[in-house]
Coordinates of N, CA and C in Angstrom, one line a residue:
M10 N -83.2 -60.3 -59.9 CA -84.2 -59.5 -61.0 C -84.8 -58.7 -60.2
K11 N -85.3 -58.7 -58.9 CA -85.9 -57.9 -58.1 C -85.0 -56.6 -57.6
S12 N -84.0 -57.2 -57.5 CA -82.6 -55.7 -57.1 C -82.7 -55.1 -58.2
I13 N -82.9 -55.5 -59.5 CA -82.4 -54.6 -60.6 C -83.8 -53.8 -60.9
V14 N -85.0 -53.8 -60.5 CA -86.1 -53.4 -60.8 C -86.2 -52.4 -59.6
V15 N -85.7 -52.7 -58.5 CA -85.9 -51.7 -57.3 C -84.9 -50.6 -57.6
F16 N -83.6 -51.3 -58.4 CA -82.7 -50.1 -58.8 C -83.6 -49.1 -59.9
L17 N -83.7 -49.7 -60.5 CA -84.2 -48.7 -62.0 C -85.4 -47.9 -61.4
L18 N -86.7 -48.5 -60.8 CA -87.4 -47.6 -60.4 C -86.8 -46.4 -59.3
T19 N -85.7 -46.5 -58.6 CA -84.9 -45.7 -57.5 C -84.4 -44.7 -58.6
L20 N -83.6 -45.5 -59.7 CA -83.2 -44.7 -60.6 C -84.1 -43.1 -61.5
T21 N -85.4 -43.9 -61.8 CA -86.6 -43.5 -62.3 C -86.8 -42.3 -61.6
L22 N -87.1 -42.6 -60.3 CA -87.6 -41.4 -59.4 C -86.6 -40.3 -59.0
T23 N -85.1 -40.5 -59.2 CA -84.0 -39.7 -58.8 C -84.0 -38.8 -60.1
L24 N -84.2 -39.4 -61.1 CA -84.1 -38.5 -62.7 C -85.3 -37.8 -62.7
H25 N -86.5 -38.3 -62.1 CA -87.9 -37.5 -62.0 C -87.7 -36.2 -61.2
A26 N -87.0 -36.4 -60.4 CA -86.8 -35.3 -59.1 C -85.9 -34.5 -59.4
R27 N -84.9 -34.6 -60.3 CA -84.0 -33.6 -61.0 C -84.6 -33.0 -61.8
Q28 N -85.3 -33.6 -62.6 CA -85.8 -32.8 -63.5 C -87.1 -31.7 -63.4
A29 N -87.7 -32.5 -62.1 CA -88.5 -31.4 -61.5 C -87.8 -30.2 -61.1
I30 N -86.8 -30.5 -60.3 CA -85.8 -29.4 -59.7 C -85.5 -28.2 -60.8
I31 N -84.8 -28.9 -61.8 CA -84.4 -27.8 -63.1 C -86.0 -27.2 -63.6
E32 N -87.0 -27.8 -63.9 CA -87.6 -26.7 -64.6 C -88.5 -26.0 -63.4
A33 N -87.9 -26.2 -61.9 CA -88.6 -24.9 -61.0 C -88.1 -23.9 -61.0
A34 N -86.6 -24.4 -61.0 CA -85.6 -23.6 -60.7 C -85.5 -22.5 -62.1
Q35 N -85.6 -23.0 -63.2 CA -86.0 -22.2 -64.7 C -86.7 -21.3 -64.0
D36 N -88.1 -21.9 -64.0 CA -88.9 -20.8 -63.6 C -88.9 -19.7 -62.7
V37 N -88.2 -20.1 -61.6 CA -87.7 -18.8 -60.8 C -86.8 -17.8 -61.6
K38 N -86.0 -18.6 -62.3 CA -84.9 -17.4 -62.8 C -85.9 -16.4 -63.8
Y39 N -87.1 -17.2 -64.5 CA -87.8 -16.2 -65.3 C -88.7 -15.5 -64.3
L40 N -89.3 -15.8 -63.4 CA -89.9 -14.9 -62.7 C -89.4 -13.9 -61.8
S41 N -87.8 -14.1 -61.5 CA -86.9 -13.0 -61.2 C -87.0 -11.8 -61.9
Q42 N -87.0 -12.1 -63.4 CA -87.1 -11.1 -64.2 C -88.8 -10.4 -64.3
K43 N -89.6 -11.2 -64.6 CA -90.8 -10.9 -64.6 C -91.8 -10.1 -63.8
M44 N -91.0 -10.5 -62.3 CA -91.9 -10.0 -61.2 C -91.3 -8.4 -61.1
A45 N -89.8 -8.3 -61.4 CA -89.4 -7.0 -61.5 C -89.9 -6.0 -62.8
N46 N -90.2 -6.4 -63.6 CA -90.6 -6.0 -65.0 C -92.2 -5.2 -64.8
D47 N -92.9 -6.4 -63.9 CA -94.4 -6.1 -63.7 C -94.5 -4.8 -62.6
Y48 N -93.6 -5.2 -61.8 CA -93.6 -4.3 -60.6 C -93.4 -2.7 -61.3
L49 N -92.1 -2.8 -62.1 CA -91.6 -1.3 -62.8 C -92.9 -0.3 -63.3
L50 N -93.6 -1.7 -64.2 CA -95.0 -0.8 -65.0 C -95.9 -0.4 -63.8
Y51 N -96.1 -1.1 -62.9 CA -97.3 -1.0 -61.8 C -96.7 0.6 -61.3
F52 N -95.7 0.6 -60.8 CA -94.8 1.4 -60.3 C -95.2 2.6 -61.1
Y53 N -94.8 3.0 -62.2 CA -94.7 3.7 -63.0 C -96.1 4.4 -63.1
N54 N -97.2 3.7 -63.6 CA -98.6 4.1 -64.0 C -99.6 2.7 -63.3
P55 N -100.0 2.8 -61.9 CA -100.8 1.7 -61.7 C -102.1 1.6 -62.1
R56 N -102.8 2.6 -62.7 CA -103.9 2.7 -63.2 C -103.9 2.0 -64.6
H57 N -102.7 2.5 -65.4 CA -102.5 1.9 -66.8 C -102.4 0.5 -66.7
F58 N -101.2 0.1 -66.2 CA -100.4 -0.9 -65.7 C -100.8 -1.9 -64.7
N59 N -102.3 -2.3 -64.5 CA -102.7 -2.8 -63.1 C -102.2 -4.4 -63.1
Y60 N -100.9 -4.4 -62.5 CA -100.3 -5.5 -62.3 C -100.6 -6.0 -60.7
R61 N -101.4 -5.6 -60.1 CA -101.5 -6.1 -58.5 C -102.1 -7.6 -58.8
E62 N -102.8 -7.7 -59.6 CA -103.1 -9.4 -59.5 C -102.2 -10.2 -60.2
P63 N -101.8 -10.0 -61.4 CA -100.5 -10.8 -62.0 C -99.3 -10.7 -61.2
L64 N -98.7 -9.4 -60.3 CA -97.7 -9.8 -59.4 C -98.1 -10.8 -58.5
Q65 N -99.5 -10.9 -57.8 CA -100.1 -12.0 -56.9 C -100.1 -13.4 -57.4
K66 N -100.1 -13.1 -58.7 CA -100.2 -15.0 -59.1 C -99.0 -15.4 -59.8
S67 N -97.8 -14.6 -60.0 CA -96.5 -14.6 -60.1 C -96.0 -15.3 -58.7
L68 N -96.1 -14.4 -57.7 CA -95.7 -15.1 -56.3 C -96.2 -16.4 -55.8
R69 N -97.3 -16.6 -56.1 CA -97.9 -18.3 -55.9 C -97.0 -19.0 -57.0
E70 N -96.9 -18.6 -58.0 CA -96.0 -19.5 -58.8 C -94.5 -19.6 -58.3
L71 N -94.0 -18.3 -57.8 CA -93.0 -18.6 -57.2 C -92.8 -19.7 -55.9
E72 N -93.8 -19.0 -55.1 CA -94.1 -20.4 -53.8 C -93.9 -21.8 -54.4
S73 N -94.7 -22.2 -55.1 CA -95.1 -23.1 -56.0 C -93.6 -24.1 -56.2
D74 N -92.9 -23.3 -57.2 CA -91.4 -23.6 -57.4 C -90.3 -23.8 -56.4
L75 N -90.3 -23.1 -55.3 CA -89.9 -23.2 -54.1 C -90.2 -24.5 -53.4
R76 N -91.4 -24.7 -53.1 CA -91.9 -25.6 -52.6 C -91.5 -27.4 -52.9
T77 N -91.7 -27.2 -54.6 CA -90.9 -28.2 -55.6 C -89.7 -28.5 -55.2
I78 N -88.6 -27.5 -55.2 CA -87.4 -27.8 -55.0 C -87.0 -28.2 -53.5
A79 N -87.8 -27.6 -52.8 CA -87.8 -28.2 -51.4 C -87.9 -29.5 -51.5
S80 N -89.0 -29.9 -51.7 CA -89.7 -31.5 -51.6 C -88.3 -32.5 -52.5
D81 N -87.9 -32.3 -53.8 CA -87.3 -32.7 -54.1 C -85.8 -33.2 -54.3
T82 N -85.3 -32.6 -53.4 CA -83.5 -32.7 -53.0 C -83.1 -32.3 -51.7
G83 N -82.0 -33.3 -51.9 CA -81.4 -33.3 -50.6 C -80.3 -33.1 -50.2
N84 N -80.0 -32.2 -51.3 CA -78.5 -31.9 -51.5 C -78.3 -30.6 -50.9
E85 N -77.3 -30.6 -49.8 CA -77.2 -29.3 -48.7 C -76.6 -28.0 -49.4
D86 N -76.3 -28.0 -50.5 CA -76.0 -26.7 -50.9 C -77.1 -26.1 -51.8
I87 N -78.1 -27.0 -52.3 CA -79.1 -26.1 -52.6 C -80.2 -25.8 -51.9
R88 N -80.4 -26.9 -50.4 CA -80.9 -26.4 -49.6 C -80.7 -24.9 -49.2
S89 N -79.1 -24.8 -48.8 CA -79.0 -23.3 -48.3 C -79.4 -22.3 -49.1
V90 N -79.0 -22.4 -50.5 CA -79.8 -21.5 -51.6 C -81.2 -21.5 -51.3
L91 N -81.6 -22.2 -51.1 CA -83.1 -22.3 -50.8 C -83.5 -21.6 -50.2
D92 N -83.4 -21.6 -48.9 CA -83.3 -20.9 -47.7 C -83.3 -19.3 -47.7
Y93 N -82.2 -19.1 -48.6 CA -82.3 -17.7 -48.9 C -82.9 -16.9 -49.7
L94 N -83.6 -18.0 -51.1 CA -84.5 -17.5 -51.5 C -85.9 -17.7 -51.2
S95 N -86.4 -18.5 -49.9 CA -87.5 -18.3 -49.4 C -87.5 -17.1 -48.3
Y96 N -86.5 -16.8 -47.8 CA -86.6 -15.0 -47.2 C -86.8 -14.3 -48.2
T97 N -86.4 -14.1 -49.2 CA -86.3 -13.4 -50.5 C -87.8 -13.5 -50.8
K98 N -88.5 -14.4 -50.8 CA -89.9 -14.4 -51.5 C -90.8 -13.9 -50.4
D99 N -90.5 -14.0 -49.0 CA -91.7 -13.3 -48.3 C -91.4 -12.0 -48.1
E100 N -90.0 -11.2 -48.5 CA -89.7 -9.8 -48.3 C -90.8 -9.7 -49.9
I101 N -90.5 -10.2 -50.8 CA -91.3 -9.7 -51.7 C -93.0 -9.6 -51.2
A102 N -93.4 -10.9 -51.0 CA -95.0 -10.7 -50.4 C -95.1 -9.4 -49.8
D103 N -94.1 -9.2 -48.8 CA -94.4 -7.9 -48.0 C -94.6 -6.7 -49.0
I104 N -93.7 -6.4 -49.9 CA -93.5 -5.4 -50.8 C -95.1 -5.5 -51.3
L105 N -95.7 -6.5 -51.7 CA -96.5 -6.3 -52.6 C -98.3 -6.1 -51.7
K106 N -98.0 -6.2 -50.3 CA -99.1 -5.5 -49.6 C -99.0 -4.1 -49.4
E107 N -98.0 -3.6 -49.9 CA -98.0 -2.1 -50.0 C -98.2 -1.4 -51.1
K108 N -98.4 -0.1 -51.0 CA -98.7 0.6 -52.0 C -96.9 0.9 -53.0
A109 N -97.1 1.0 -54.3 CA -96.0 1.1 -55.2 C -95.5 2.4 -54.7
D110 N -94.1 2.4 -54.9 CA -93.1 3.7 -54.4 C -91.9 3.3 -54.9
K111 N -91.1 4.3 -54.9 CA -90.0 4.3 -55.8 C -88.4 3.5 -54.7
T112 N -89.2 3.5 -53.4 CA -88.3 2.7 -52.8 C -88.4 1.4 -52.7
R113 N -89.7 0.8 -52.9 CA -90.2 -0.7 -52.6 C -89.6 -1.2 -54.2
A114 N -89.7 -0.1 -55.5 CA -89.4 -0.5 -56.8 C -87.9 -1.0 -57.0
E115 N -87.1 0.2 -55.7 CA -86.0 -0.3 -55.9 C -85.3 -1.6 -55.3
K116 N -86.2 -2.2 -54.2 CA -86.3 -3.3 -53.2 C -86.3 -4.4 -54.3
M117 N -87.6 -4.3 -55.3 CA -87.5 -5.3 -56.3 C -87.0 -5.5 -57.1
L118 N -86.1 -4.8 -57.5 CA -84.8 -4.9 -58.5 C -83.7 -5.5 -57.8
D119 N -83.4 -5.5 -56.7 CA -82.6 -6.0 -55.8 C -82.7 -7.3 -55.7
F120 N -84.2 -7.6 -55.4 CA -84.6 -9.1 -55.3 C -84.6 -9.9 -56.2
S121 N -84.9 -8.9 -57.6 CA -85.1 -9.5 -58.9 C -83.3 -10.1 -58.7
D122 N -82.2 -9.8 -58.7 CA -81.3 -10.0 -58.7 C -80.9 -11.4 -57.8
T123 N -81.4 -11.1 -56.4 CA -81.2 -12.0 -55.9 C -81.8 -13.7 -56.1
L124 N -82.9 -13.6 -56.6 CA -83.6 -14.8 -57.3 C -82.8 -15.3 -58.4
Q125 N -82.4 -14.5 -59.3 CA -81.7 -14.9 -60.7 C -80.4 -15.5 -60.3
E126 N -79.5 -15.1 -59.3 CA -78.3 -15.7 -58.6 C -78.8 -17.0 -58.0
G127 N -79.9 -16.9 -57.3 CA -79.8 -18.2 -56.5 C -80.7 -19.6 -57.6
A128 N -81.5 -18.8 -58.3 CA -81.6 -20.1 -59.0 C -80.6 -20.5 -60.1
G129 N -79.8 -19.4 -60.8 CA -78.6 -19.9 -61.6 C -77.7 -20.7 -60.7
A130 N -77.3 -20.7 -59.3 CA -76.6 -21.4 -58.6 C -77.2 -22.8 -58.5
I131 N -78.4 -22.7 -58.0 CA -79.2 -24.3 -58.0 C -79.1 -24.9 -59.5
L132 N -79.2 -24.3 -60.6 CA -79.0 -24.9 -62.5 C -77.6 -25.4 -62.1
E133 N -76.7 -24.4 -61.8 CA -75.1 -24.9 -61.6 C -74.9 -25.8 -60.8
T134 N -75.4 -26.0 -59.8 CA -75.2 -27.1 -59.2 C -75.4 -28.2 -59.5
L135 N -76.5 -28.6 -60.2 CA -77.0 -29.7 -61.1 C -76.6 -29.9 -62.4
G136 N -75.6 -29.0 -63.0 CA -74.7 -29.0 -64.1 C -75.5 -28.9 -65.4
V137 N -76.7 -27.5 -65.3 CA -77.4 -27.6 -66.0 C -76.8 -26.2 -66.6
G138 N -76.3 -25.9 -68.0 CA -76.0 -24.8 -68.5 C -77.1 -24.3 -69.3
N139 N -76.7 -22.9 -70.0 CA -77.6 -22.5 -70.8 C -78.0 -23.2 -72.2
R140 N -79.3 -23.1 -72.5 CA -79.5 -23.7 -73.8 C -80.5 -23.0 -74.7
N141 N -80.2 -23.0 -75.9 CA -81.2 -22.0 -76.8 C -82.2 -22.6 -76.9
E142 N -83.1 -22.7 -76.0 CA -84.5 -22.9 -76.2 C -85.5 -22.1 -75.7
S143 N -86.9 -21.7 -75.8 CA -88.0 -21.0 -75.6 C -88.1 -20.6 -74.1
Y144 N -87.8 -21.3 -73.1 CA -87.8 -20.2 -71.7 C -86.8 -19.3 -71.5
T145 N -85.6 -19.9 -72.3 CA -84.2 -18.9 -72.3 C -84.4 -18.0 -72.7
L146 N -84.7 -17.9 -74.1 CA -85.1 -16.8 -75.2 C -86.2 -15.7 -74.1
K147 N -87.4 -16.6 -73.6 CA -88.4 -15.8 -72.9 C -88.0 -15.1 -71.8
Y148 N -86.7 -15.7 -71.0 CA -86.2 -14.9 -70.0 C -85.3 -13.8 -70.4
H149 N -84.8 -13.7 -71.2 CA -83.4 -12.7 -71.7 C -84.6 -11.8 -72.3
I150 N -85.9 -11.8 -73.1 CA -86.7 -11.1 -73.1 C -87.2 -9.9 -72.3
V151 N -87.7 -10.8 -71.3 CA -88.4 -10.0 -70.3 C -87.3 -9.6 -69.4
R152 N -85.8 -9.9 -69.1 CA -84.8 -8.9 -69.0 C -84.9 -7.7 -69.6
L153 N -84.6 -7.9 -70.8 CA -84.5 -6.7 -71.5 C -85.2 -5.5 -71.2
S154 N -86.8 -6.0 -71.1 CA -87.7 -5.3 -70.5 C -87.6 -4.5 -69.3
K155 N -87.4 -5.5 -68.5 CA -86.9 -5.1 -67.2 C -85.9 -3.8 -66.8
L156 N -84.6 -4.1 -67.9 CA -83.5 -3.3 -67.6 C -84.0 -1.9 -68.4
Y157 N -84.9 -1.7 -69.7 CA -85.4 -0.6 -70.2 C -86.0 0.2 -69.3
L158 N -86.8 -0.5 -68.3 CA -87.8 0.3 -67.3 C -86.9 1.1 -66.5
A159 N -86.0 0.2 -66.1 CA -85.5 0.6 -64.9 C -84.1 1.9 -65.5
I160 N -83.9 1.6 -66.4 CA -83.2 3.1 -66.9 C -83.8 4.1 -67.1
H161 N -85.2 4.2 -67.7 CA -85.8 5.2 -68.1 C -86.8 5.7 -66.7
L162 N -86.5 5.0 -65.7 CA -87.1 5.2 -64.4 C -85.9 5.6 -63.5
R163 N -84.6 6.0 -63.5 CA -83.7 6.5 -63.2 C -83.4 5.3 -62.0
F164 N -83.4 4.1 -62.3 CA -82.7 2.9 -61.6 C -81.2 2.6 -61.8
D165 N -80.1 2.8 -61.0 CA -78.7 2.3 -62.0 C -78.3 2.8 -63.0
E166 N -78.7 3.8 -63.4 CA -78.7 3.9 -65.1 C -77.3 3.5 -66.1
T167 N -76.2 3.7 -65.1 CA -74.7 3.4 -65.7 C -74.7 1.9 -65.9
E168 N -74.9 1.2 -64.9 CA -75.1 -0.4 -64.9 C -75.9 -0.9 -65.7
N169 N -77.1 -0.4 -65.8 CA -78.1 -1.3 -66.5 C -78.1 -0.9 -67.9
T170 N -77.5 -0.1 -68.1 CA -77.3 0.4 -69.8 C -76.2 -0.4 -70.2
K171 N -75.1 -1.0 -69.2 CA -74.3 -1.9 -69.9 C -75.0 -3.0 -70.0
A172 N -75.8 -3.3 -69.0 CA -76.5 -4.8 -69.2 C -77.4 -4.8 -70.3
I173 N -78.4 -3.8 -70.6 CA -79.1 -4.0 -71.5 C -78.4 -4.0 -73.1
Y174 N -77.4 -3.3 -73.2 CA -76.3 -3.5 -74.4 C -76.2 -5.2 -74.6
R175 N -75.6 -6.1 -73.4 CA -75.1 -7.5 -73.2 C -76.4 -8.1 -73.8
E176 N -77.5 -7.5 -73.2 CA -78.8 -8.5 -73.7 C -79.2 -8.4 -75.0
M177 N -79.0 -7.4 -75.5 CA -79.4 -7.2 -76.9 C -78.5 -7.7 -78.0
R178 N -77.1 -8.0 -77.7 CA -76.4 -8.5 -78.3 C -76.5 -10.3 -78.3
L179 N -77.0 -10.6 -77.1 CA -77.3 -12.1 -76.7 C -78.5 -12.4 -77.4
I180 N -79.4 -11.5 -77.3 CA -81.1 -11.7 -78.4 C -80.7 -12.0 -79.7
D181 N -79.8 -11.2 -80.1 CA -79.0 -11.1 -81.4 C -78.8 -12.3 -81.7
M182 N -77.8 -12.9 -81.0 CA -77.2 -13.9 -81.5 C -78.6 -15.2 -81.4
M183 N -79.2 -15.2 -80.3 CA -80.4 -16.3 -80.1 C -81.2 -16.3 -81.5
S184 N -81.3 -15.0 -81.7 CA -82.8 -14.6 -82.9 C -82.2 -15.6 -84.1
Q185 N -81.2 -15.6 -84.5 CA -80.1 -16.2 -85.2 C -80.7 -17.8 -85.7
K186 N -80.7 -18.4 -84.5 CA -81.1 -19.6 -84.2 C -82.6 -20.0 -83.8
S187 N -83.4 -19.0 -84.0 CA -84.8 -18.8 -83.4 C -85.8 -19.0 -84.5
P188 N -87.3 -19.4 -84.3 CA -88.3 -19.3 -85.5 C -87.9 -18.1 -86.4
S189 N -88.1 -18.3 -87.3 CA -88.2 -16.7 -88.7 C -89.1 -15.9 -88.1
G190 N -90.6 -16.1 -87.4 CA -91.2 -15.0 -86.9 C -90.6 -14.4 -85.9
F191 N -89.9 -14.7 -85.1 CA -89.4 -14.2 -84.0 C -88.4 -13.4 -84.5
Q192 N -87.3 -13.8 -85.2 CA -86.1 -12.9 -85.5 C -86.6 -11.6 -86.5
T193 N -87.8 -12.0 -87.4 CA -88.2 -10.6 -88.1 C -88.8 -9.7 -87.1
N194 N -89.8 -10.1 -86.0 CA -90.5 -9.1 -84.8 C -89.0 -8.7 -84.0
W195 N -88.0 -9.1 -83.7 CA -86.9 -8.6 -83.2 C -86.3 -7.6 -84.0
I196 N -86.0 -7.6 -85.0 CA -85.5 -7.0 -85.9 C -86.4 -5.7 -86.0
D197 N -87.8 -5.6 -86.1 CA -89.2 -4.7 -86.0 C -88.8 -3.8 -84.4
Y198 N -88.9 -4.8 -83.5 CA -88.7 -4.0 -82.1 C -87.6 -3.8 -81.2
K199 N -86.4 -4.1 -81.7 CA -84.9 -3.9 -81.4 C -84.9 -2.4 -81.2
R200 N -85.1 -1.4 -81.9 CA -84.9 -0.2 -81.7 C -85.9 0.4 -80.7
L201 N -86.7 0.0 -80.0 CA -87.9 0.5 -78.9 C -87.0 0.3 -77.5
Y202 N -86.1 -0.5 -77.7 CA -85.5 -0.9 -76.2 C -83.7 -0.3 -76.5
Q203 N -83.5 0.7 -77.3 CA -82.6 1.5 -77.0 C -82.4 2.5 -76.0
P204 N -81.5 2.6 -75.1 CA -81.9 3.2 -73.7 C -81.7 4.9 -74.2
S205 N -81.2 5.3 -75.4 CA -81.4 6.4 -75.8 C -82.7 6.9 -76.7
A206 N -83.6 5.9 -76.7 CA -84.9 6.0 -77.6 C -85.7 6.9 -76.4
W207 N -87.3 7.3 -76.9 CA -88.1 7.8 -76.3 C -88.7 6.6 -75.7
F208 N -89.2 7.1 -74.1 CA -89.9 6.2 -73.2 C -91.2 5.8 -73.5
L209 N -91.5 4.6 -73.9 CA -92.7 4.0 -74.7 C -93.0 2.5 -73.8
P210 N -93.5 3.0 -72.5 CA -93.5 1.9 -71.8 C -94.6 1.0 -72.2
H211 N -95.7 1.5 -73.1 CA -97.0 0.7 -73.4 C -96.6 -0.2 -74.6
L212 N -95.7 0.5 -75.7 CA -95.2 0.1 -76.6 C -94.2 -1.0 -76.2
V213 N -93.5 -1.0 -75.7 CA -92.7 -1.8 -75.2 C -93.1 -3.2 -74.5
S214 N -94.2 -3.0 -73.4 CA -94.7 -4.0 -73.2 C -95.5 -4.7 -74.0
L215 N -96.1 -4.6 -74.9 CA -96.9 -4.8 -76.0 C -95.4 -5.9 -76.8
A216 N -94.8 -5.1 -77.1 CA -93.6 -5.6 -78.0 C -92.7 -7.2 -77.0
T217 N -92.7 -6.8 -75.6 CA -92.3 -8.0 -75.0 C -93.3 -9.2 -75.1
E218 N -94.6 -8.7 -74.8 CA -95.4 -9.6 -74.7 C -95.4 -10.5 -76.2
D219 N -95.3 -10.0 -77.4 CA -95.5 -10.5 -78.9 C -94.1 -11.5 -79.0
L220 N -93.0 -10.7 -78.6 CA -91.9 -11.7 -78.6 C -91.7 -12.6 -77.9
Q221 N -92.3 -12.8 -76.9 CA -92.5 -14.0 -75.8 C -92.8 -14.8 -76.6
K222 N -94.4 -14.6 -77.0 CA -95.2 -15.5 -77.7 C -94.4 -16.2 -79.0
K223 N -93.5 -15.3 -79.6 CA -93.0 -16.0 -81.0 C -92.0 -16.8 -80.6
A224 N -91.4 -16.5 -79.4 CA -90.4 -17.3 -78.7 C -90.9 -19.0 -78.7
E225 N -92.4 -18.8 -78.1 CA -92.6 -20.2 -77.8 C -92.9 -20.9 -78.9
Q226 N -93.1 -20.5 -80.3 CA -93.8 -20.9 -81.6 C -92.4 -21.9 -82.0

C-alpha cells in the first residue's frame, strides 16, 4: 500500500510539473508577440504609446516563465532550448535599457521569432498541439497586430504581408468556434488590419485590446 501511495504522489507531482511547464511555455509564446508589438508601438511614438513600463513588466513575466520551466524539467532537449531563450531574454533586457530606434525594433522582431519558435519547440517536445482556447486566440490576435505594425513601419514587408494574411484566415476559422461577441467584433475590426488600409496604430491597438478581452469571455 505504501509503495502505491508513493507512486501516486510521484505521478501527481510529475503531472503538476508538466502542466506548469506547458502553461509557462504558452505564456512565453504569447509574450513573444506582445513584447514585439508593444515595442513597435513605443518605437513609432514613445510619447503617445508609453510602453516602457509595460515592456519591463512583460520582461519580468518572461523571466518568471523561464524560471518555472527550468525548475520543473529534467528533459535535456527542453533545457537546451531554455538556454537559448534565456540568452534571448538577456538581449531583450539590454534593448529595453536603451532608447527605442529602428535597429533595436528590428532586433526585437528577430527575438520575437526566437521566443516563439523556442516555446513552440518546448510544447512540441511535451506533445502539446494548438487548441482552440482563449490563450491561442489571444496569441494570434496580438501576432496579427505585430505584423500590421511591422508592415506599415517597413520591416520585411513582403514576408510579413504573407504572414498577416495567414493570420487573418486562421482567426476567421477560429472565430467560428469562439463566443459570438468575439466573432461580431472580429468582423467589424478585420478591415483595420488589412496591409493596404490606412496606418491607424491607435485604432488598431484599441481593437487588439478589445478582441483579446472578447477572446477571454
